CSV table of C-alpha atoms in Angstrom, one decimal:
chain,number,residue,atom,x,y,z
O,1,MET,CA,-59.9,-123.7,-20.4
O,2,ARG,CA,-59.5,-120.6,-22.7
O,3,LEU,CA,-56.0,-118.8,-22.1
O,4,GLU,CA,-56.8,-115.0,-23.5
O,5,ARG,CA,-53.1,-113.4,-24.5
O,6,LYS,CA,-52.4,-112.1,-20.9
O,7,ASP,CA,-52.9,-115.6,-19.0
O,8,ILE,CA,-50.4,-117.0,-21.8
O,9,GLU,CA,-48.0,-113.8,-21.0
O,10,ASP,CA,-48.2,-115.4,-17.7
O,11,MET,CA,-46.8,-118.8,-18.5
O,12,LEU,CA,-44.5,-117.3,-21.4
O,13,PRO,CA,-41.5,-115.1,-21.9
O,14,HIS,CA,-41.7,-114.0,-25.7
O,15,ARG,CA,-43.1,-110.5,-26.2
O,16,ALA,CA,-43.4,-108.8,-29.4
O,17,PRO,CA,-43.0,-109.5,-32.3
O,18,ILE,CA,-42.3,-113.0,-31.6
O,19,LEU,CA,-45.1,-113.3,-28.9
O,20,LEU,CA,-47.4,-115.1,-31.7
O,21,ALA,CA,-50.3,-117.4,-29.6
O,22,ASP,CA,-53.6,-115.2,-28.9
O,23,SER,CA,-55.5,-118.1,-27.6
O,24,ILE,CA,-55.1,-120.9,-26.0
O,25,ASP,CA,-58.0,-123.7,-25.5
O,26,VAL,CA,-56.8,-126.0,-22.9
O,27,ALA,CA,-58.8,-129.4,-23.8
O,28,THR,CA,-56.3,-131.6,-21.5
O,29,PRO,CA,-54.1,-129.4,-18.5
O,30,GLY,CA,-50.3,-130.3,-19.1
O,31,GLU,CA,-52.2,-132.4,-22.3
O,32,ALA,CA,-53.8,-131.1,-25.3
O,33,GLY,CA,-55.1,-127.8,-26.6
O,34,VAL,CA,-55.6,-126.0,-29.7
O,35,GLY,CA,-54.3,-122.6,-29.8
O,36,GLN,CA,-54.8,-118.8,-32.7
O,37,VAL,CA,-52.1,-117.8,-33.8
O,38,ARG,CA,-51.5,-114.7,-35.9
O,39,LEU,CA,-48.0,-114.3,-37.6
O,40,PRO,CA,-46.2,-110.6,-37.6
O,41,ALA,CA,-46.6,-110.7,-41.4
O,42,ASP,CA,-45.3,-107.3,-42.4
O,43,THR,CA,-43.6,-106.6,-39.4
O,44,VAL,CA,-39.3,-107.0,-40.4
O,45,LEU,CA,-38.0,-109.4,-37.4
O,46,TRP,CA,-34.4,-110.2,-38.8
O,47,ASP,CA,-32.6,-107.8,-41.3
O,48,SER,CA,-35.1,-106.7,-44.3
O,49,TRP,CA,-37.1,-110.2,-43.3
O,50,THR,CA,-39.9,-110.0,-42.3
O,51,GLY,CA,-43.0,-112.1,-41.4
O,52,ASP,CA,-43.9,-112.9,-44.1
O,53,HIS,CA,-40.9,-114.6,-45.1
O,54,LEU,CA,-40.8,-116.8,-42.7
O,55,THR,CA,-44.2,-118.5,-42.1
O,56,ASP,CA,-42.8,-121.8,-42.3
O,57,GLU,CA,-40.6,-121.3,-39.0
O,58,LEU,CA,-42.9,-119.1,-37.5
O,59,ILE,CA,-45.5,-121.7,-37.5
O,60,LEU,CA,-42.4,-124.1,-35.7
O,61,GLU,CA,-42.2,-121.4,-33.6
O,62,GLY,CA,-46.0,-120.8,-32.8
O,63,ALA,CA,-46.3,-124.3,-32.0
O,64,ALA,CA,-43.7,-124.9,-29.8
O,65,GLN,CA,-45.5,-121.5,-28.3
O,66,VAL,CA,-49.1,-123.5,-27.9
O,67,LEU,CA,-47.1,-126.9,-26.7
O,68,GLY,CA,-45.1,-124.7,-24.0
O,69,VAL,CA,-48.3,-122.9,-22.6
O,70,VAL,CA,-50.2,-125.9,-22.9
O,71,MET,CA,-47.6,-128.5,-21.1
O,72,SER,CA,-47.7,-125.2,-18.0
O,73,THR,CA,-51.3,-125.5,-17.3
O,74,GLY,CA,-49.8,-129.6,-15.9
O,75,PRO,CA,-48.9,-130.0,-12.6
O,76,ALA,CA,-45.7,-129.6,-14.6
O,77,ARG,CA,-44.8,-126.0,-14.8
O,78,PRO,CA,-42.2,-124.0,-13.8
O,79,GLU,CA,-41.3,-121.8,-11.3
O,80,SER,CA,-40.8,-119.1,-14.0
O,81,PRO,CA,-41.2,-118.6,-17.5
O,82,GLY,CA,-38.5,-119.4,-19.6
O,83,GLN,CA,-37.6,-122.5,-18.0
O,84,ARG,CA,-38.5,-124.7,-21.3
O,85,LEU,CA,-35.7,-125.0,-23.1
O,86,LEU,CA,-36.3,-126.3,-27.2
O,87,LEU,CA,-34.6,-129.1,-27.9
O,88,SER,CA,-35.6,-130.9,-31.5
O,89,PHE,CA,-37.7,-130.7,-34.6
O,90,ASP,CA,-38.1,-134.5,-35.9
O,91,LYS,CA,-41.2,-135.7,-38.2
O,92,VAL,CA,-42.4,-132.5,-39.4
O,93,GLU,CA,-44.0,-132.2,-43.0
O,94,PHE,CA,-44.7,-128.9,-44.4
O,95,HIS,CA,-47.5,-129.1,-46.2
O,96,ALA,CA,-49.8,-125.8,-48.4
O,97,ALA,CA,-48.1,-122.1,-48.0
O,98,ALA,CA,-49.8,-120.1,-45.3
O,99,ASP,CA,-51.7,-117.0,-45.9
O,100,PRO,CA,-49.5,-114.5,-43.3
O,101,GLY,CA,-52.9,-112.9,-43.0
O,102,LYS,CA,-54.9,-115.1,-41.5
O,103,ASP,CA,-55.1,-116.4,-38.0
O,104,ILE,CA,-53.6,-120.4,-37.6
O,105,GLN,CA,-54.8,-123.5,-35.8
O,106,ILE,CA,-52.3,-124.9,-34.0
O,107,GLN,CA,-53.5,-128.2,-32.7
O,108,VAL,CA,-51.0,-129.8,-30.1
O,109,ARG,CA,-50.6,-133.2,-27.5
O,110,VAL,CA,-48.1,-134.3,-25.4
O,111,GLU,CA,-46.9,-136.8,-26.8
O,112,GLY,CA,-44.6,-138.8,-23.9
O,113,ARG,CA,-42.6,-136.9,-20.5
O,114,PHE,CA,-38.6,-139.0,-20.5
O,115,GLY,CA,-37.2,-137.9,-17.8
O,116,ALA,CA,-36.9,-133.8,-17.7
O,117,MET,CA,-37.3,-134.5,-21.2
O,118,SER,CA,-41.2,-134.1,-23.3
O,119,VAL,CA,-42.3,-134.7,-26.7
O,120,GLY,CA,-44.9,-133.2,-28.2
O,121,ASP,CA,-47.1,-133.8,-31.7
O,122,PHE,CA,-48.5,-130.8,-33.6
O,123,ASN,CA,-50.5,-129.6,-36.3
O,124,ALA,CA,-51.3,-126.6,-37.9
O,125,SER,CA,-54.0,-125.9,-40.6
O,126,GLN,CA,-55.7,-122.5,-41.7
O,127,ASP,CA,-59.0,-122.7,-43.0
O,128,GLY,CA,-58.7,-126.6,-42.8
O,129,LEU,CA,-56.1,-127.0,-44.7
O,130,LEU,CA,-54.0,-128.5,-43.4
O,131,LEU,CA,-50.1,-126.0,-43.5
O,132,ALA,CA,-47.4,-129.1,-40.9
O,133,ALA,CA,-47.8,-131.3,-38.9
O,134,GLY,CA,-44.6,-132.7,-36.8
O,135,LYS,CA,-43.4,-133.6,-33.1
O,136,ILE,CA,-41.4,-131.0,-30.6
O,137,GLY,CA,-39.0,-131.8,-28.2
O,138,VAL,CA,-38.6,-129.7,-24.9
O,139,MET,CA,-36.7,-129.3,-22.0
O,140,GLY,CA,-38.6,-129.5,-18.6
O,141,GLY,CA,-41.6,-130.8,-17.5
B,1,MET,CA,-28.9,-140.7,-61.5
B,2,GLU,CA,-25.6,-140.8,-59.6
B,3,THR,CA,-26.2,-137.2,-58.0
B,4,ILE,CA,-22.9,-134.6,-56.7
B,5,SER,CA,-23.2,-133.7,-53.3
B,6,GLU,CA,-21.6,-130.3,-52.3
B,7,THR,CA,-21.2,-128.6,-49.8
B,8,LEU,CA,-22.5,-124.8,-48.6
B,9,GLY,CA,-21.4,-122.5,-46.1
B,10,LYS,CA,-22.5,-118.8,-45.0
B,11,THR,CA,-21.7,-117.1,-41.7
B,12,PHE,CA,-24.6,-115.0,-40.5
B,13,ALA,CA,-23.4,-112.2,-37.5
B,14,ILE,CA,-26.0,-112.0,-34.3
B,15,ALA,CA,-26.6,-108.2,-34.2
B,16,ALA,CA,-28.8,-107.1,-30.4
B,17,GLU,CA,-30.4,-104.7,-32.6
B,18,GLN,CA,-32.1,-107.0,-34.4
B,19,PRO,CA,-35.9,-106.4,-34.0
B,20,VAL,CA,-36.9,-110.3,-32.8
B,21,LEU,CA,-34.3,-110.1,-30.0
B,22,ALA,CA,-36.9,-107.8,-28.5
B,23,GLY,CA,-39.0,-110.4,-27.7
B,24,HIS,CA,-36.8,-113.4,-27.5
B,25,PHE,CA,-36.5,-112.7,-25.1
B,26,PRO,CA,-37.2,-108.8,-22.3
B,27,GLY,CA,-34.1,-109.1,-20.7
B,28,TYR,CA,-31.8,-112.0,-21.5
B,29,PRO,CA,-32.0,-111.9,-25.5
B,30,ILE,CA,-31.5,-115.7,-27.0
B,31,LEU,CA,-31.6,-116.2,-31.1
B,32,PRO,CA,-35.0,-118.0,-31.7
B,33,GLY,CA,-33.9,-121.2,-32.8
B,34,VAL,CA,-36.1,-121.8,-36.0
B,35,LEU,CA,-35.1,-118.7,-37.3
B,36,LEU,CA,-31.3,-120.4,-37.7
B,37,LEU,CA,-34.2,-122.6,-40.4
B,38,ALA,CA,-34.1,-119.7,-41.6
B,39,PHE,CA,-30.4,-119.1,-42.1
B,40,ALA,CA,-30.2,-122.6,-43.9
B,41,ARG,CA,-32.9,-122.0,-46.2
B,42,ASP,CA,-30.4,-118.6,-46.7
B,43,THR,CA,-27.4,-120.3,-47.6
B,44,ILE,CA,-28.9,-122.9,-50.0
B,45,ALA,CA,-31.0,-120.2,-51.6
B,46,THR,CA,-27.9,-117.9,-52.0
B,47,ALA,CA,-25.0,-120.6,-53.2
B,48,THR,CA,-27.8,-121.8,-55.5
B,49,GLY,CA,-29.5,-118.8,-56.5
B,50,ARG,CA,-32.5,-120.6,-56.3
B,51,ALA,CA,-35.7,-120.2,-53.4
B,52,CYS,CA,-35.5,-122.5,-50.9
B,53,ARG,CA,-38.2,-123.9,-49.5
B,54,ILE,CA,-37.3,-126.4,-46.6
B,55,GLN,CA,-39.9,-129.3,-46.7
B,56,ALA,CA,-39.9,-131.8,-44.1
B,57,ILE,CA,-37.5,-131.4,-41.4
B,58,VAL,CA,-36.6,-134.7,-40.8
B,59,ARG,CA,-34.4,-134.4,-38.0
B,60,HIS,CA,-33.6,-131.0,-35.8
B,61,LYS,CA,-31.3,-130.7,-32.7
B,62,PHE,CA,-31.1,-127.6,-31.2
B,63,VAL,CA,-27.4,-128.3,-28.3
B,64,GLU,CA,-26.4,-124.7,-27.1
B,65,PRO,CA,-27.6,-121.1,-27.5
B,66,VAL,CA,-27.1,-118.3,-29.3
B,67,LEU,CA,-27.2,-115.5,-27.9
B,68,PRO,CA,-26.4,-111.8,-29.1
B,69,GLY,CA,-22.6,-111.0,-29.9
B,70,GLN,CA,-22.7,-114.1,-31.7
B,71,SER,CA,-21.9,-114.9,-35.0
B,72,VAL,CA,-23.4,-119.1,-36.5
B,73,ARG,CA,-22.2,-120.4,-39.6
B,74,VAL,CA,-24.1,-122.6,-41.5
B,75,GLU,CA,-22.6,-125.2,-43.6
B,76,CYS,CA,-24.8,-127.2,-45.1
B,77,THR,CA,-24.1,-130.4,-47.6
B,78,LEU,CA,-26.7,-130.3,-50.4
B,79,LYS,CA,-27.7,-133.9,-52.4
B,80,PRO,CA,-29.8,-133.0,-55.4
B,81,ALA,CA,-32.8,-135.4,-56.3
B,82,ALA,CA,-32.8,-136.9,-60.0
B,83,ASP,CA,-36.1,-134.8,-60.2
B,84,GLY,CA,-33.8,-130.9,-60.3
B,85,THR,CA,-36.0,-129.6,-57.4
B,86,HIS,CA,-35.7,-131.1,-54.5
B,87,ALA,CA,-32.9,-131.6,-52.4
B,88,ASN,CA,-31.6,-133.4,-49.2
B,89,ALA,CA,-29.5,-131.1,-47.0
B,90,ALA,CA,-27.1,-132.1,-44.2
B,91,CYS,CA,-26.5,-128.9,-41.8
B,92,ARG,CA,-24.8,-127.6,-39.1
B,93,TYR,CA,-23.9,-124.2,-37.4
B,94,VAL,CA,-21.6,-123.7,-35.5
B,95,ASN,CA,-20.2,-120.7,-33.8
B,96,ALA,CA,-17.1,-118.4,-34.2
B,97,ASP,CA,-15.3,-120.9,-31.9
B,98,GLY,CA,-16.9,-124.0,-33.7
B,99,LYS,CA,-18.5,-125.2,-31.4
B,100,LEU,CA,-21.4,-126.8,-32.3
B,101,VAL,CA,-24.9,-125.2,-31.7
B,102,ALA,CA,-27.2,-127.2,-33.8
B,103,LYS,CA,-28.3,-130.0,-36.5
B,104,GLY,CA,-30.6,-130.8,-39.0
B,105,ASP,CA,-31.4,-133.0,-42.1
B,106,TYR,CA,-33.8,-131.3,-44.7
B,107,GLN,CA,-35.7,-132.2,-47.4
B,108,VAL,CA,-35.8,-128.7,-49.6
B,109,ARG,CA,-37.7,-127.7,-52.4
B,110,LEU,CA,-35.5,-125.2,-54.7
B,111,THR,CA,-37.3,-123.0,-57.2
B,112,PRO,CA,-36.2,-120.5,-59.9
């Protein structure tokens, strides 16, 4: 199942300049998928910080967005966007620095559900080069 | 080799006019949690005079959402490694009431 930007907007409350996921291919609904993420490289996000100043942070944000959308394609979809909260990052390693002008591929998989909390694995790459990998914890679904 | 820990701090005002808040989220702005990591990098870079990249997040927990109008004080204890370019950073993030909003342990790289 391929989700385009409009589908993603139906599932996430994020909007420009921080809606980063452009499209997502859901491999297993509710469980796994791969997103195409584009960073707002030249856009000022905070004070004088543009997207290319925040590439590592935005990779994490993109991974959380892709995970949230993939989770929303399963039976535990929240009734309205925004009902999932980011809880944690664990065992995240950053490798190569991202080129903010190119798309980033982010693969996610739900690793486990523990009551209201879920944990997902992610890895982010660009042109086959690993940028970052780790675990994300979210509340809800 | 013995290393010396030092504690660094910096306060960030969360102004409602910050561009990122327009999209996070329309109608109910909340500071994107990942910005806290950038605050930690900036705190360490300002205090050390060196560029800082977080190379690994050992763990990072979000405790409370941060809203426009609030401020966040970042306090990091930095323990440099013997090589002079890496360090372990334990950071806590508190609001103006002294309430913990997040905390994290990181490995960072410092470059001139």
